[in-house]
């Protein structure tokens, strides 16, 4: 299940091509006609902004199937999507507008050849797509109660101030399992354990442990090297949220949000093969603080980046070890119950 090509394809078809997948932020598409492309499994998708909404399409011309956009992002001039092969031209709403140099037979109806539409919904500034022709749920239903954990953070009014894309040589499930437990934290994340002393116990279940929000020196505020924040506190948080070092919202297998008193970090996962996963990490600040200097941002960038690097190294070792001819399955200890829940979810999705 962690390196077999046929099983990986099965997961693409039953999970990644049927669930809502976060592909970015609305603020990445500032003007009508702006676009970016994203690959989910082996499906490449165009996401663009129209005059009043967002749309997503398969990056495939209706003529003979050529890929339309080769760049990762850009702008459709005059609101026109033009195939580079035979110049079939579409609107940003997906309708076919023109087929230059086509000999007219009198029977061709442009209305029958729009771009292949992809379901798109937004949630609090995030853009989600679903490759199923008829999604089983809405985005809000898919996110479930986890979304409530970050309801007081002004996500829709926040802007990405830094983004990192990292390729990890492990199966996507290994990275999610690593995220789901802190059994590894005492050995792998000593700096993080200083800021989050509960992690020294090898557990991530922190809400019921007195004093879990306090660092070793007693007054850590956020995820930075020294636990201190130089950024203004985000408005609208409860006293508990303001005094909690981090609040997580986890959307199984695909994305998690780490909300702090001064910034929000999101990590999105995209599978890139049976033994590779791509991480897209965004740092978000309220729009009025989005012009914060690079120097002021560096502490909130450096510390989580160090944690991601440490996690990635272990995930890659985990991936290598699974190729042992003797290893059939592992064992879960008590504080890895969230991995058990993930495995149950996975088996249910695979039928």
mmCIF file of N, CA, C and O in Angstrom, residues 1-68:
data_model
loop_
_atom_site.group_PDB
_atom_site.id
_atom_site.type_symbol
_atom_site.label_atom_id
_atom_site.label_comp_id
_atom_site.label_asym_id
_atom_site.label_seq_id
_atom_site.Cartn_x
_atom_site.Cartn_y
_atom_site.Cartn_z
ATOM 1 N N UNK A 1 0.821 -1.220 0.000
ATOM 2 C CA UNK A 1 0.000 0.000 0.000
ATOM 3 C C UNK A 1 0.854 1.270 0.000
ATOM 4 O O UNK A 1 0.336 2.366 -0.181
ATOM 5 N N UNK A 2 2.145 1.135 0.200
ATOM 6 C CA UNK A 2 2.999 2.308 0.299
ATOM 7 C C UNK A 2 3.954 2.477 -0.882
ATOM 8 O O UNK A 2 4.618 3.505 -0.987
ATOM 9 N N UNK A 3 4.031 1.470 -1.754
ATOM 10 C CA UNK A 3 4.902 1.662 -2.926
ATOM 11 C C UNK A 3 4.416 0.922 -4.167
ATOM 12 O O UNK A 3 5.021 1.050 -5.231
ATOM 13 N N UNK A 4 3.329 0.190 -4.082
ATOM 14 C CA UNK A 4 2.819 -0.546 -5.235
ATOM 15 C C UNK A 4 2.103 0.398 -6.199
ATOM 16 O O UNK A 4 1.199 1.153 -5.801
ATOM 17 N N UNK A 5 2.488 0.369 -7.458
ATOM 18 C CA UNK A 5 1.934 1.286 -8.451
ATOM 19 C C UNK A 5 0.438 1.076 -8.656
ATOM 20 O O UNK A 5 -0.327 2.052 -8.766
ATOM 21 N N UNK A 6 -0.007 -0.183 -8.717
ATOM 22 C CA UNK A 6 -1.425 -0.461 -8.932
ATOM 23 C C UNK A 6 -2.269 0.035 -7.760
ATOM 24 O O UNK A 6 -3.359 0.592 -7.952
ATOM 25 N N UNK A 7 -1.748 -0.136 -6.533
ATOM 26 C CA UNK A 7 -2.507 0.340 -5.380
ATOM 27 C C UNK A 7 -2.552 1.869 -5.362
ATOM 28 O O UNK A 7 -3.587 2.456 -5.008
ATOM 29 N N UNK A 8 -1.458 2.496 -5.725
ATOM 30 C CA UNK A 8 -1.430 3.960 -5.803
ATOM 31 C C UNK A 8 -2.502 4.451 -6.770
ATOM 32 O O UNK A 8 -3.237 5.404 -6.477
ATOM 33 N N UNK A 9 -2.634 3.802 -7.926
ATOM 34 C CA UNK A 9 -3.648 4.194 -8.897
ATOM 35 C C UNK A 9 -5.048 4.015 -8.315
ATOM 36 O O UNK A 9 -5.945 4.842 -8.546
ATOM 37 N N UNK A 10 -5.232 2.949 -7.544
ATOM 38 C CA UNK A 10 -6.521 2.719 -6.898
ATOM 39 C C UNK A 10 -6.865 3.853 -5.939
ATOM 40 O O UNK A 10 -8.016 4.311 -5.880
ATOM 41 N N UNK A 11 -5.872 4.337 -5.185
ATOM 42 C CA UNK A 11 -6.117 5.447 -4.264
ATOM 43 C C UNK A 11 -6.436 6.735 -5.010
ATOM 44 O O UNK A 11 -7.290 7.524 -4.582
ATOM 45 N N UNK A 12 -5.760 6.956 -6.138
ATOM 46 C CA UNK A 12 -6.084 8.140 -6.938
ATOM 47 C C UNK A 12 -7.552 8.109 -7.352
ATOM 48 O O UNK A 12 -8.273 9.107 -7.228
ATOM 49 N N UNK A 13 -7.992 6.980 -7.838
ATOM 50 C CA UNK A 13 -9.337 6.875 -8.392
ATOM 51 C C UNK A 13 -10.422 6.918 -7.333
ATOM 52 O O UNK A 13 -11.505 7.471 -7.575
ATOM 53 N N UNK A 14 -10.158 6.348 -6.155
ATOM 54 C CA UNK A 14 -11.202 6.273 -5.140
ATOM 55 C C UNK A 14 -11.157 7.410 -4.124
ATOM 56 O O UNK A 14 -12.152 7.656 -3.432
ATOM 57 N N UNK A 15 -10.023 8.117 -4.031
ATOM 58 C CA UNK A 15 -9.897 9.195 -3.048
ATOM 59 C C UNK A 15 -9.593 10.525 -3.734
ATOM 60 O O UNK A 15 -10.404 11.450 -3.701
ATOM 61 N N UNK A 16 -8.458 10.612 -4.372
ATOM 62 C CA UNK A 16 -7.995 11.902 -4.886
ATOM 63 C C UNK A 16 -8.819 12.412 -6.062
ATOM 64 O O UNK A 16 -8.907 13.620 -6.278
ATOM 65 N N UNK A 17 -9.445 11.512 -6.815
ATOM 66 C CA UNK A 17 -10.294 11.933 -7.925
ATOM 67 C C UNK A 17 -11.761 12.049 -7.524
ATOM 68 O O UNK A 17 -12.602 12.358 -8.363
ATOM 69 N N UNK A 18 -12.063 11.825 -6.240
ATOM 70 C CA UNK A 18 -13.451 11.896 -5.783
ATOM 71 C C UNK A 18 -13.651 12.868 -4.621
ATOM 72 O O UNK A 18 -14.778 13.280 -4.355
ATOM 73 N N UNK A 19 -12.583 13.230 -3.924
ATOM 74 C CA UNK A 19 -12.691 14.130 -2.775
ATOM 75 C C UNK A 19 -12.391 15.565 -3.194
ATOM 76 O O UNK A 19 -11.771 15.826 -4.224
ATOM 77 N N UNK A 20 -12.795 16.487 -2.337
ATOM 78 C CA UNK A 20 -12.420 17.883 -2.524
ATOM 79 C C UNK A 20 -10.953 18.060 -2.133
ATOM 80 O O UNK A 20 -10.522 17.609 -1.067
ATOM 81 N N UNK A 21 -10.191 18.701 -3.006
ATOM 82 C CA UNK A 21 -8.762 18.907 -2.796
ATOM 83 C C UNK A 21 -8.484 20.401 -2.844
ATOM 84 O O UNK A 21 -8.864 21.087 -3.809
ATOM 85 N N UNK A 22 -7.824 20.919 -1.820
ATOM 86 C CA UNK A 22 -7.462 22.339 -1.812
ATOM 87 C C UNK A 22 -6.314 22.566 -2.786
ATOM 88 O O UNK A 22 -5.278 21.905 -2.707
ATOM 89 N N UNK A 23 -6.495 23.510 -3.702
ATOM 90 C CA UNK A 23 -5.480 23.765 -4.723
ATOM 91 C C UNK A 23 -4.842 25.146 -4.595
ATOM 92 O O UNK A 23 -3.947 25.474 -5.375
ATOM 93 N N UNK A 24 -5.272 25.953 -3.631
ATOM 94 C CA UNK A 24 -4.640 27.257 -3.478
ATOM 95 C C UNK A 24 -5.561 28.257 -2.797
ATOM 96 O O UNK A 24 -6.620 27.905 -2.250
ATOM 97 N N UNK A 25 -5.130 29.500 -2.865
ATOM 98 C CA UNK A 25 -5.851 30.596 -2.225
ATOM 99 C C UNK A 25 -6.441 31.532 -3.276
ATOM 100 O O UNK A 25 -5.899 31.702 -4.370
ATOM 101 N N UNK A 26 -7.547 32.155 -2.917
ATOM 102 C CA UNK A 26 -8.173 33.114 -3.816
ATOM 103 C C UNK A 26 -7.237 34.275 -4.145
ATOM 104 O O UNK A 26 -7.242 34.784 -5.272
ATOM 105 N N UNK A 27 -6.427 34.694 -3.180
ATOM 106 C CA UNK A 27 -5.565 35.860 -3.421
ATOM 107 C C UNK A 27 -4.444 35.552 -4.408
ATOM 108 O O UNK A 27 -3.762 36.468 -4.869
ATOM 109 N N UNK A 28 -4.271 34.271 -4.787
ATOM 110 C CA UNK A 28 -3.300 33.943 -5.835
ATOM 111 C C UNK A 28 -3.809 34.361 -7.209
ATOM 112 O O UNK A 28 -3.026 34.436 -8.166
ATOM 113 N N UNK A 29 -5.114 34.618 -7.295
ATOM 114 C CA UNK A 29 -5.735 35.046 -8.548
ATOM 115 C C UNK A 29 -6.346 36.425 -8.311
ATOM 116 O O UNK A 29 -7.532 36.552 -8.020
ATOM 117 N N UNK A 30 -5.507 37.462 -8.437
ATOM 118 C CA UNK A 30 -5.924 38.804 -8.043
ATOM 119 C C UNK A 30 -6.895 39.441 -9.023
ATOM 120 O O UNK A 30 -7.795 40.184 -8.618
ATOM 121 N N UNK A 31 -6.745 39.175 -10.336
ATOM 122 C CA UNK A 31 -7.533 39.857 -11.353
ATOM 123 C C UNK A 31 -8.246 38.844 -12.245
ATOM 124 O O UNK A 31 -7.738 37.731 -12.456
ATOM 125 N N UNK A 32 -9.396 39.228 -12.810
ATOM 126 C CA UNK A 32 -10.049 38.352 -13.788
ATOM 127 C C UNK A 32 -9.086 38.009 -14.922
ATOM 128 O O UNK A 32 -8.406 38.897 -15.456
ATOM 129 N N UNK A 33 -9.012 36.742 -15.262
ATOM 130 C CA UNK A 33 -8.076 36.293 -16.288
ATOM 131 C C UNK A 33 -6.810 35.689 -15.731
ATOM 132 O O UNK A 33 -6.090 34.984 -16.447
ATOM 133 N N UNK A 34 -6.499 35.949 -14.453
ATOM 134 C CA UNK A 34 -5.351 35.300 -13.824
ATOM 135 C C UNK A 34 -5.635 33.798 -13.688
ATOM 136 O O UNK A 34 -6.786 33.388 -13.481
ATOM 137 N N UNK A 35 -4.595 32.996 -13.805
ATOM 138 C CA UNK A 35 -4.787 31.551 -13.676
ATOM 139 C C UNK A 35 -3.560 30.901 -13.062
ATOM 140 O O UNK A 35 -2.461 31.457 -13.045
ATOM 141 N N UNK A 36 -3.764 29.699 -12.538
ATOM 142 C CA UNK A 36 -2.655 28.807 -12.214
ATOM 143 C C UNK A 36 -3.084 27.395 -12.591
ATOM 144 O O UNK A 36 -4.275 27.106 -12.762
ATOM 145 N N UNK A 37 -2.101 26.525 -12.738
ATOM 146 C CA UNK A 37 -2.390 25.117 -13.018
ATOM 147 C C UNK A 37 -1.946 24.278 -11.834
ATOM 148 O O UNK A 37 -1.027 24.645 -11.098
ATOM 149 N N UNK A 38 -2.605 23.153 -11.648
ATOM 150 C CA UNK A 38 -2.274 22.249 -10.559
ATOM 151 C C UNK A 38 -2.466 20.825 -11.050
ATOM 152 O O UNK A 38 -3.366 20.548 -11.851
ATOM 153 N N UNK A 39 -1.595 19.925 -10.589
ATOM 154 C CA UNK A 39 -1.681 18.525 -10.972
ATOM 155 C C UNK A 39 -2.107 17.688 -9.777
ATOM 156 O O UNK A 39 -1.498 17.751 -8.709
ATOM 157 N N UNK A 40 -3.181 16.924 -9.955
ATOM 158 C CA UNK A 40 -3.662 15.982 -8.953
ATOM 159 C C UNK A 40 -3.559 14.601 -9.580
ATOM 160 O O UNK A 40 -4.250 14.307 -10.558
ATOM 161 N N UNK A 41 -2.689 13.757 -9.041
ATOM 162 C CA UNK A 41 -2.433 12.470 -9.690
ATOM 163 C C UNK A 41 -1.811 12.722 -11.056
ATOM 164 O O UNK A 41 -0.748 13.325 -11.158
ATOM 165 N N UNK A 42 -2.484 12.259 -12.114
ATOM 166 C CA UNK A 42 -1.995 12.564 -13.458
ATOM 167 C C UNK A 42 -2.946 13.508 -14.200
ATOM 168 O O UNK A 42 -2.913 13.592 -15.426
ATOM 169 N N UNK A 43 -3.781 14.217 -13.428
ATOM 170 C CA UNK A 43 -4.738 15.155 -14.014
ATOM 171 C C UNK A 43 -4.266 16.591 -13.802
ATOM 172 O O UNK A 43 -4.060 17.023 -12.662
ATOM 173 N N UNK A 44 -4.099 17.327 -14.906
ATOM 174 C CA UNK A 44 -3.671 18.722 -14.814
ATOM 175 C C UNK A 44 -4.882 19.633 -14.999
ATOM 176 O O UNK A 44 -5.664 19.474 -15.941
ATOM 177 N N UNK A 45 -5.011 20.582 -14.093
ATOM 178 C CA UNK A 45 -6.211 21.411 -14.002
ATOM 179 C C UNK A 45 -5.838 22.886 -14.126
ATOM 180 O O UNK A 45 -4.825 23.326 -13.573
ATOM 181 N N UNK A 46 -6.666 23.645 -14.855
ATOM 182 C CA UNK A 46 -6.548 25.100 -14.908
ATOM 183 C C UNK A 46 -7.534 25.694 -13.899
ATOM 184 O O UNK A 46 -8.716 25.326 -13.893
ATOM 185 N N UNK A 47 -7.071 26.603 -13.067
ATOM 186 C CA UNK A 47 -7.941 27.340 -12.146
ATOM 187 C C UNK A 47 -7.810 28.814 -12.499
ATOM 188 O O UNK A 47 -6.691 29.348 -12.554
ATOM 189 N N UNK A 48 -8.927 29.483 -12.763
ATOM 190 C CA UNK A 48 -8.866 30.869 -13.203
ATOM 191 C C UNK A 48 -9.942 31.703 -12.518
ATOM 192 O O UNK A 48 -10.910 31.160 -11.971
ATOM 193 N N UNK A 49 -9.756 33.002 -12.580
ATOM 194 C CA UNK A 49 -10.743 33.937 -12.016
ATOM 195 C C UNK A 49 -11.507 34.589 -13.155
ATOM 196 O O UNK A 49 -10.902 35.070 -14.121
ATOM 197 N N UNK A 50 -12.836 34.592 -13.049
ATOM 198 C CA UNK A 50 -13.674 35.302 -14.002
ATOM 199 C C UNK A 50 -14.008 36.669 -13.411
ATOM 200 O O UNK A 50 -13.449 37.057 -12.380
ATOM 201 N N UNK A 51 -14.933 37.377 -14.025
ATOM 202 C CA UNK A 51 -15.287 38.706 -13.517
ATOM 203 C C UNK A 51 -15.974 38.640 -12.164
ATOM 204 O O UNK A 51 -15.914 39.588 -11.380
ATOM 205 N N UNK A 52 -16.623 37.513 -11.868
ATOM 206 C CA UNK A 52 -17.372 37.455 -10.613
ATOM 207 C C UNK A 52 -17.240 36.130 -9.861
ATOM 208 O O UNK A 52 -17.949 35.903 -8.882
ATOM 209 N N UNK A 53 -16.353 35.241 -10.301
ATOM 210 C CA UNK A 53 -16.244 33.950 -9.628
ATOM 211 C C UNK A 53 -14.918 33.292 -9.989
ATOM 212 O O UNK A 53 -14.037 33.914 -10.590
ATOM 213 N N UNK A 54 -14.797 32.027 -9.625
ATOM 214 C CA UNK A 54 -13.629 31.223 -9.982
ATOM 215 C C UNK A 54 -14.121 30.003 -10.756
ATOM 216 O O UNK A 54 -15.196 29.473 -10.488
ATOM 217 N N UNK A 55 -13.326 29.556 -11.702
ATOM 218 C CA UNK A 55 -13.670 28.375 -12.485
ATOM 219 C C UNK A 55 -12.455 27.466 -12.596
ATOM 220 O O UNK A 55 -11.301 27.921 -12.483
ATOM 221 N N UNK A 56 -12.724 26.195 -12.824
ATOM 222 C CA UNK A 56 -11.655 25.220 -13.024
ATOM 223 C C UNK A 56 -12.009 24.338 -14.206
ATOM 224 O O UNK A 56 -13.183 23.996 -14.416
ATOM 225 N N UNK A 57 -10.991 23.978 -14.996
ATOM 226 C CA UNK A 57 -11.185 23.149 -16.186
ATOM 227 C C UNK A 57 -10.021 22.160 -16.303
ATOM 228 O O UNK A 57 -8.899 22.446 -15.871
ATOM 229 N N UNK A 58 -10.284 21.031 -16.926
ATOM 230 C CA UNK A 58 -9.186 20.168 -17.326
ATOM 231 C C UNK A 58 -8.336 20.922 -18.339
ATOM 232 O O UNK A 58 -8.860 21.618 -19.224
ATOM 233 N N UNK A 59 -7.030 20.789 -18.202
ATOM 234 C CA UNK A 59 -6.098 21.501 -19.080
ATOM 235 C C UNK A 59 -5.980 20.761 -20.413
ATOM 236 O O UNK A 59 -4.909 20.294 -20.806
ATOM 237 N N UNK A 60 -7.117 20.658 -21.102
ATOM 238 C CA UNK A 60 -7.229 19.831 -22.300
ATOM 239 C C UNK A 60 -8.145 20.507 -23.316
ATOM 240 O O UNK A 60 -9.296 20.831 -22.985
ATOM 241 N N UNK A 61 -7.661 20.699 -24.506
ATOM 242 C CA UNK A 61 -8.469 21.306 -25.568
ATOM 243 C C UNK A 61 -9.507 20.300 -26.066
ATOM 244 O O UNK A 61 -9.209 19.109 -26.227
ATOM 245 N N UNK A 62 -10.708 20.789 -26.369
ATOM 246 C CA UNK A 62 -11.775 19.914 -26.835
ATOM 247 C C UNK A 62 -11.578 19.474 -28.290
ATOM 248 O O UNK A 62 -12.309 18.607 -28.780
ATOM 249 N N UNK A 63 -10.603 20.058 -28.966
ATOM 250 C CA UNK A 63 -10.383 19.696 -30.363
ATOM 251 C C UNK A 63 -9.802 18.290 -30.480
ATOM 252 O O UNK A 63 -10.491 17.333 -30.821
ATOM 253 N N UNK A 64 -8.523 18.148 -30.121
ATOM 254 C CA UNK A 64 -7.896 16.833 -30.164
ATOM 255 C C UNK A 64 -7.111 16.532 -28.890
ATOM 256 O O UNK A 64 -6.245 15.657 -28.878
ATOM 257 N N UNK A 65 -7.433 17.257 -27.842
ATOM 258 C CA UNK A 65 -6.905 16.907 -26.533
ATOM 259 C C UNK A 65 -5.559 17.491 -26.160
ATOM 260 O O UNK A 65 -4.946 17.042 -25.194
ATOM 261 N N UNK A 66 -5.077 18.487 -26.887
ATOM 262 C CA UNK A 66 -3.781 19.083 -26.543
ATOM 263 C C UNK A 66 -3.854 19.812 -25.208
ATOM 264 O O UNK A 66 -4.895 20.365 -24.832
ATOM 265 N N UNK A 67 -2.738 19.815 -24.491
ATOM 266 C CA UNK A 67 -2.653 20.617 -23.272
ATOM 267 C C UNK A 67 -2.624 22.088 -23.671
ATOM 268 O O UNK A 67 -1.878 22.485 -24.563
ATOM 269 N N UNK A 68 -3.402 22.892 -22.972
ATOM 270 C CA UNK A 68 -3.543 24.300 -23.342
ATOM 271 C C UNK A 68 -2.484 25.162 -22.676
ATOM 272 O O UNK A 68 -1.806 25.954 -23.329
#
